[in-house]
mmCIF file of C-alpha atoms in Angstrom:
data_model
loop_
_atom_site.group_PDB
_atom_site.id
_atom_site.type_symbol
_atom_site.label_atom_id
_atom_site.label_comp_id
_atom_site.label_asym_id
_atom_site.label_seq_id
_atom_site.Cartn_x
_atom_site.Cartn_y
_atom_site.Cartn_z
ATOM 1 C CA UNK G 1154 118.940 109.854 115.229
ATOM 2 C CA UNK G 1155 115.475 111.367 114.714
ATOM 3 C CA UNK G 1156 114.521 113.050 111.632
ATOM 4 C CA UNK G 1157 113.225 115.614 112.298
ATOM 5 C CA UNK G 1158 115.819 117.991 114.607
ATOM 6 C CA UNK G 1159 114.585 119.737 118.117
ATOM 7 C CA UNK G 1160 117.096 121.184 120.429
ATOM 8 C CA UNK G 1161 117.465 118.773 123.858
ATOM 9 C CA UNK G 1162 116.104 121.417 126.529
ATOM 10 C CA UNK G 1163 114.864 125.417 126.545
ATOM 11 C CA UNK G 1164 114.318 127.021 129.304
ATOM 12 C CA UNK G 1165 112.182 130.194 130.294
ATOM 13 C CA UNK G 1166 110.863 132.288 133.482
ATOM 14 C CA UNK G 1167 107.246 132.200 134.252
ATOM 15 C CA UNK G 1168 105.527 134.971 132.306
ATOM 16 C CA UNK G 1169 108.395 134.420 129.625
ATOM 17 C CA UNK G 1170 108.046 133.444 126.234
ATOM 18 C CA UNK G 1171 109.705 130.665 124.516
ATOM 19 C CA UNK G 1172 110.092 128.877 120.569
ATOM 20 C CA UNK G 1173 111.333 125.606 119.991
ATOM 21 C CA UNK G 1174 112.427 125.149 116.711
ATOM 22 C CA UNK G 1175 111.954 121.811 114.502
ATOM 23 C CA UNK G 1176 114.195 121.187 111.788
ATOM 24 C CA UNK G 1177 113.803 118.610 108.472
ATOM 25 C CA UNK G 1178 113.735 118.829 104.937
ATOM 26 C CA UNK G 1179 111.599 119.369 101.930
ATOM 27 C CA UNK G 1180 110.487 115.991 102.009
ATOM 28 C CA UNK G 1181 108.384 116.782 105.692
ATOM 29 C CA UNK G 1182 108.766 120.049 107.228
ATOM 30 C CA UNK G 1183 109.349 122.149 104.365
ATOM 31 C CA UNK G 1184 106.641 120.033 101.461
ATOM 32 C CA UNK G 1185 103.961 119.861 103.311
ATOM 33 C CA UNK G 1186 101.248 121.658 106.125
ATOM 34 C CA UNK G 1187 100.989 118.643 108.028
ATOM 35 C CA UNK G 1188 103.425 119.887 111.187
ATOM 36 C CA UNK G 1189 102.021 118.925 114.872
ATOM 37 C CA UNK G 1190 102.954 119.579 117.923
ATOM 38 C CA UNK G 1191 102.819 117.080 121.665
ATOM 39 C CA UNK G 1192 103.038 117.996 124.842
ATOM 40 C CA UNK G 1193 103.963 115.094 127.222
ATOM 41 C CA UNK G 1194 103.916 115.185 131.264
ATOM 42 C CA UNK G 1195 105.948 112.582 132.463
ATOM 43 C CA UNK G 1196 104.558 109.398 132.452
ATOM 44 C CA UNK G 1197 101.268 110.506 130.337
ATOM 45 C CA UNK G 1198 100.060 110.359 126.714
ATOM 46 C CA UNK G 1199 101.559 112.978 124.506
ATOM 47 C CA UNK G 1200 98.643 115.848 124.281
ATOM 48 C CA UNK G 1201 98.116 117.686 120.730
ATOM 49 C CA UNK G 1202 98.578 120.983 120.672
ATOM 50 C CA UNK G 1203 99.290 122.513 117.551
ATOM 51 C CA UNK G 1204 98.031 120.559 114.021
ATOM 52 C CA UNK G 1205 98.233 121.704 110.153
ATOM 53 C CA UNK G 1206 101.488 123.930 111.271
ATOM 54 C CA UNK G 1207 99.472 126.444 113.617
ATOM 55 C CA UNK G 1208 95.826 124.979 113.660
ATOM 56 C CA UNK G 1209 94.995 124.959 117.963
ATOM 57 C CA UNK G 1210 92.376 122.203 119.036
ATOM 58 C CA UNK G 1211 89.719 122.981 120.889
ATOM 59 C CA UNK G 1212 90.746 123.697 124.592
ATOM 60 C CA UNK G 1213 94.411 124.140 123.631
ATOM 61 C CA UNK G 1214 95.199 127.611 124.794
ATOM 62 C CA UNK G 1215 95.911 130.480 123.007
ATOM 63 C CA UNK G 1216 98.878 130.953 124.798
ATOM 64 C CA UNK G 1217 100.478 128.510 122.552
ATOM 65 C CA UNK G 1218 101.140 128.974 119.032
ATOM 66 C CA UNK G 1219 103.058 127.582 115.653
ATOM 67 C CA UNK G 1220 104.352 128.502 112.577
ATOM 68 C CA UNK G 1221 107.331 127.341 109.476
ATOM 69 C CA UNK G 1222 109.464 128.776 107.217
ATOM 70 C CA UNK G 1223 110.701 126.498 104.838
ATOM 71 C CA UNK G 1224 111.779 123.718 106.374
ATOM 72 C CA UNK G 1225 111.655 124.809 109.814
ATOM 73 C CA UNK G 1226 108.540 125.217 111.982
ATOM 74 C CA UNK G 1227 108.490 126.766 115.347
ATOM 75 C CA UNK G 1228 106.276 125.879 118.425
ATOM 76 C CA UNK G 1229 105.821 129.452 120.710
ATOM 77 C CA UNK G 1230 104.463 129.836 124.162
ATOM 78 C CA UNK G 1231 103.354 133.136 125.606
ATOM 79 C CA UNK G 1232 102.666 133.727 129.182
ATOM 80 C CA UNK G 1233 104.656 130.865 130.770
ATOM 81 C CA UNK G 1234 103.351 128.852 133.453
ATOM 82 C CA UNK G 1235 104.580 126.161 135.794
ATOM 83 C CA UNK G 1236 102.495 123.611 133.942
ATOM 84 C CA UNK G 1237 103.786 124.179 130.795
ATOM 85 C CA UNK G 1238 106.741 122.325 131.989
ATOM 86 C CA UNK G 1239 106.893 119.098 129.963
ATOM 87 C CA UNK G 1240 108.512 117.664 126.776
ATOM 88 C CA UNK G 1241 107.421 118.784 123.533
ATOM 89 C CA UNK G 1242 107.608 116.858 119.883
ATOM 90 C CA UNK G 1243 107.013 118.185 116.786
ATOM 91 C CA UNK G 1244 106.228 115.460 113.851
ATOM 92 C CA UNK G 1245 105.237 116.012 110.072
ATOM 93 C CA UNK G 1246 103.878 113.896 107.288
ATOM 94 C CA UNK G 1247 106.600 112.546 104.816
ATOM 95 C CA UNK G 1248 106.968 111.499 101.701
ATOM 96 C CA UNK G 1249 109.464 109.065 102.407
ATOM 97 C CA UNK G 1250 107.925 105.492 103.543
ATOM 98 C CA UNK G 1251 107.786 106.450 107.037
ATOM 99 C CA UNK G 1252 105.018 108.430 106.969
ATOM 100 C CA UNK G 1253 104.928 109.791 110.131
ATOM 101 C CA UNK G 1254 108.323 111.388 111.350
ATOM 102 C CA UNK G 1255 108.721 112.931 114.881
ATOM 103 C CA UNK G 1256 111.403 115.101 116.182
ATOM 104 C CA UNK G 1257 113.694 113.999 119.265
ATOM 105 C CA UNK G 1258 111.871 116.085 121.688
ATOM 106 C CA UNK G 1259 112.584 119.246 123.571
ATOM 107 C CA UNK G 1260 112.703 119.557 127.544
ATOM 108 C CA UNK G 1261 110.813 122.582 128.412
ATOM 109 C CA UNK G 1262 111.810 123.792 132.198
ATOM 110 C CA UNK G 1263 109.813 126.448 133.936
ATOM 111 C CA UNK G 1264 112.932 128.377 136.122
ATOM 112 C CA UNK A 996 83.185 109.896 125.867
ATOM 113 C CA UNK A 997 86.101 109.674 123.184
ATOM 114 C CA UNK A 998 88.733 107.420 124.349
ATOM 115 C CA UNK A 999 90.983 104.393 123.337
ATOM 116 C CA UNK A 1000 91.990 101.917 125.818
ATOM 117 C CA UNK A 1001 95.037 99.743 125.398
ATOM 118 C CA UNK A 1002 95.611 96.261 126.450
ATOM 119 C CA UNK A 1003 98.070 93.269 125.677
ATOM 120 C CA UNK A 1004 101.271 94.599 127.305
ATOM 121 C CA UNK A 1005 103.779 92.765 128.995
ATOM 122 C CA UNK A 1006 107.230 90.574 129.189
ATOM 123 C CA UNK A 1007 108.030 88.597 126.177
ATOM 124 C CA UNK A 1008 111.457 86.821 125.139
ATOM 125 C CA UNK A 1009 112.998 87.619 121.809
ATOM 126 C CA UNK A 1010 112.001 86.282 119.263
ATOM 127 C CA UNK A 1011 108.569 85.736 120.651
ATOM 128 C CA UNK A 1012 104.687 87.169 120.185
ATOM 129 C CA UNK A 1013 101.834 89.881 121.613
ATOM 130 C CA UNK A 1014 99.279 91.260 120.319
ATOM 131 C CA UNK A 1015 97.956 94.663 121.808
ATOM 132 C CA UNK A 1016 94.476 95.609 121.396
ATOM 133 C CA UNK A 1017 92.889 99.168 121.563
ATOM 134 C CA UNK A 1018 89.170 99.640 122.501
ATOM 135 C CA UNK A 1019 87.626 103.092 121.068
ATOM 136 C CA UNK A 1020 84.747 104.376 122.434
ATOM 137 C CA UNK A 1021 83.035 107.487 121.836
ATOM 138 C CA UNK A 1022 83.788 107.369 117.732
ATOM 139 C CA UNK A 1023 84.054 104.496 115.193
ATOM 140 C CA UNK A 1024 87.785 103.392 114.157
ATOM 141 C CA UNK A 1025 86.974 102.096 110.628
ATOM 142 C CA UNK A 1026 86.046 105.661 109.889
ATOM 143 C CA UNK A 1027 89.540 107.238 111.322
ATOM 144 C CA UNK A 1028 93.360 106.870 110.470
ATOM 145 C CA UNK A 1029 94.285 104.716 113.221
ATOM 146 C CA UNK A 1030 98.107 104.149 114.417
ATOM 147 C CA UNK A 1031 100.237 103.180 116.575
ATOM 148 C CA UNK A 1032 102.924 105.143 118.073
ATOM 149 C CA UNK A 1033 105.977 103.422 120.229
ATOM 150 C CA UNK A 1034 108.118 105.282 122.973
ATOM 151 C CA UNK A 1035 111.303 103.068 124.376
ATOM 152 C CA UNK A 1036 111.841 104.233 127.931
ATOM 153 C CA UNK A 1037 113.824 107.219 128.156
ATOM 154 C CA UNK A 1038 113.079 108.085 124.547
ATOM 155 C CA UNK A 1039 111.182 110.174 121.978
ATOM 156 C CA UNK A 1040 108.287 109.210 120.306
ATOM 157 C CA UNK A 1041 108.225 106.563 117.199
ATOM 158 C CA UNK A 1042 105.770 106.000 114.453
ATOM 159 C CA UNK A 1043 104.814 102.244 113.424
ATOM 160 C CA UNK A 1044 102.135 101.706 111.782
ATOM 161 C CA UNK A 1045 98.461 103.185 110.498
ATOM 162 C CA UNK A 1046 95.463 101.422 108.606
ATOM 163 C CA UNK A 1047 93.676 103.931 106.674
ATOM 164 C CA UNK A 1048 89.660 104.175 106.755
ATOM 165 C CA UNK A 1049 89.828 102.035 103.417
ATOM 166 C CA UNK A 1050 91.802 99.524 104.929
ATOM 167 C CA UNK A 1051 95.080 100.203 103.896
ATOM 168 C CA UNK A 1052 98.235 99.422 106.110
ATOM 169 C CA UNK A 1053 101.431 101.167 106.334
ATOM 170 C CA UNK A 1054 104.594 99.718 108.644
ATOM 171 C CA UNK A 1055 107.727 101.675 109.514
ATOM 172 C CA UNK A 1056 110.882 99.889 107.819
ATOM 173 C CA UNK A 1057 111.909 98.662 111.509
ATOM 174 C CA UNK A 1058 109.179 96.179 112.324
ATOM 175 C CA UNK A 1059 108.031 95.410 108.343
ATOM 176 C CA UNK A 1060 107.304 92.374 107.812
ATOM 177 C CA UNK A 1061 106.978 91.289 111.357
ATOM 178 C CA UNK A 1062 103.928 93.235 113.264
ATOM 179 C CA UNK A 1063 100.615 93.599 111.444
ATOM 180 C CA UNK A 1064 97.934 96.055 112.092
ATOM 181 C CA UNK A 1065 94.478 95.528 111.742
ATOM 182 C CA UNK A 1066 90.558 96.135 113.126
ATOM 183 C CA UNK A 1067 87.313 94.380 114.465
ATOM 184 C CA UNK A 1068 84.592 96.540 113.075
ATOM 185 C CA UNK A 1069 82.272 94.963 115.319
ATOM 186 C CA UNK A 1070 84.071 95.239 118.512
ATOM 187 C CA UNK A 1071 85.303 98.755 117.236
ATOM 188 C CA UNK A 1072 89.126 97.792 118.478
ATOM 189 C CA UNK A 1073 92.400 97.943 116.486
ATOM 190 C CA UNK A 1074 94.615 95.616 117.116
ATOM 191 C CA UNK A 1075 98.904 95.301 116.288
ATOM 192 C CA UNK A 1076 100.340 91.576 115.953
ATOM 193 C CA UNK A 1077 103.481 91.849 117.018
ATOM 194 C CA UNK A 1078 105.774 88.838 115.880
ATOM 195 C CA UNK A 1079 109.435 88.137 116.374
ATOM 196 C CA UNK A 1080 110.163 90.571 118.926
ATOM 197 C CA UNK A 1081 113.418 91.880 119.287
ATOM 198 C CA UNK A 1082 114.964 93.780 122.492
ATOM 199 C CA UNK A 1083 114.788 97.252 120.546
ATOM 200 C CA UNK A 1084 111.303 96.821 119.970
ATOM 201 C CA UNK A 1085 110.782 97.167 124.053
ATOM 202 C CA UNK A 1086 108.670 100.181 124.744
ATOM 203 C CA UNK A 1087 105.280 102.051 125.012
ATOM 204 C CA UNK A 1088 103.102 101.304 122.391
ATOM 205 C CA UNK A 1089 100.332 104.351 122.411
ATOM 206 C CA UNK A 1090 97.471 103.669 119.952
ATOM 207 C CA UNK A 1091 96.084 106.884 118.722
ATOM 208 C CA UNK A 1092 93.360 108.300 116.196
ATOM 209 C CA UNK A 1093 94.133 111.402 113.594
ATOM 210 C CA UNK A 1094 92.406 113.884 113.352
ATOM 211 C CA UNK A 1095 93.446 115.130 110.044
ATOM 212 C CA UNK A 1096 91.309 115.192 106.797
ATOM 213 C CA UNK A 1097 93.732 113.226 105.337
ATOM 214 C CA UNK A 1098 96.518 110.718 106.979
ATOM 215 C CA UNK A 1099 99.101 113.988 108.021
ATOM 216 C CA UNK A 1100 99.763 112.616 111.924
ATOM 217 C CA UNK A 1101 97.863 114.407 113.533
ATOM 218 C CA UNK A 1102 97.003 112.509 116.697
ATOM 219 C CA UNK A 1103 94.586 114.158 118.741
ATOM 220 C CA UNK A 1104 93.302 111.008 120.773
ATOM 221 C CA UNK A 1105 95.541 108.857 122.456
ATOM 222 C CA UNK A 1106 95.370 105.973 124.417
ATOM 223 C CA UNK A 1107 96.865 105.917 128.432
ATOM 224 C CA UNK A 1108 99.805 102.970 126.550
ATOM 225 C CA UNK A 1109 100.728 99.755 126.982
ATOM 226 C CA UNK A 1110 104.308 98.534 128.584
ATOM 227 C CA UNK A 1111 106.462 95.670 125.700
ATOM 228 C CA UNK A 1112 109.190 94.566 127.351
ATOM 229 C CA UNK A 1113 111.609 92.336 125.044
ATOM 230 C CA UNK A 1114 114.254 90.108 127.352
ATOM 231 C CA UNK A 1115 115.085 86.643 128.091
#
């Protein structure tokens, strides 16, 4: 069981806009602005797209976005394209002796 | 170019050793939060380990007290001793740099992975 909680799949229609949600406690999510976001193609490196809760890197696009409310922070993409099809982690800093926690993952399909 | 490159993979039995290395190029790892980050097959993605810019190292309560992490300065490579291996610890080890101000996992360069597989 992950520790940090991400539904199994969303789903959206190109031009669409979908959020995942990622659920922990105040120990990651909710104590702290250290929430990231991955994008991972199949068989590829996870990708960073969001860092510091909604923070983009350079040549992420705009089209994606994040955000949290107590202990739940959101990943939202605008404008959905085929390509955006992938899996998607969030992970946070904790104060627990892990460190590093990551959520489950979240199937993004492109209908 | 900015890039890590993983090597050291392969079939072990349990109980056995491997030690994966992870070439940077393109920045200095002494001056970063390096980790490692494992993915079993069919599975999400795990954290294991970091060494901080100060040296400082950091294990995740499954493979404590059996991998160590650690660097060459002068071949700029980080490295993960991996000892005892058990079946669950079969995966994709990714090594991968943060890019955070502080140690917050933030992993914005990532290596292409290396394949451990555990079994007799």
């Amino acid at each position: 069981q992950s520790a940090l909680t991400q539904p199994a799949s969303v789903s959206g229609s190109p031009g669409q806009s979908i959020t995942i949600s990622c659920t922990g406690t105040s120990s990651d999510v909710g104590g702290y602005n250290y929430v990231s976001w991955y994008q991972q193609h199949p068989g590829k490196a996870p990708k960073l797209m969001i860092y510091e809760v909604s923070n983009r890197p350079s040549g992420v696009s705009n089209r994606f976005s994040g955000s949290k409310s107590g202990n739940t922070a959101s990943l939202t993409i605008s404008g959905l394209q085929a390509e955006d099809e992938a899996d998607y982690y969030c992970s946070s800093y904790t104060s627990s002796s892990t460190y590093v926690v990551f959520g489950g993952g979240t199937k993004l399909t492109v209908l | 170019e900015v890039q890590l490159v993983e090597s050291g993979g392969g079939l072990v039995q349990p109980g056995g050793s491997l030690r994966l290395s992870c070439a940077a190029s393109g920045f200095t790892v002494s001056s970063n939060y390096m980790s490692w980050v494992r993915q079993a097959p069919g599975k999400g993605l795990e954290w294991v380990s970091v060494i901080y810019s100060g040296g400082s190292t950091y294990y995740a309560d499954s493979v404590k007290g059996r991998f160590t992490i650690s660097r060459d300065n002068s071949k700029n490579t980080l490295y993960l001793q991996m000892n005892s291996l058990r079946a669950e610890d079969t995966a994709v080890y990714y090594c991968a740099r943060d890019c955070g101000s502080y140690y917050e996992g933030a992993f914005d360069i990532w290596g292409q992975g290396t394949m451990v597989t555990v079994s007799s």
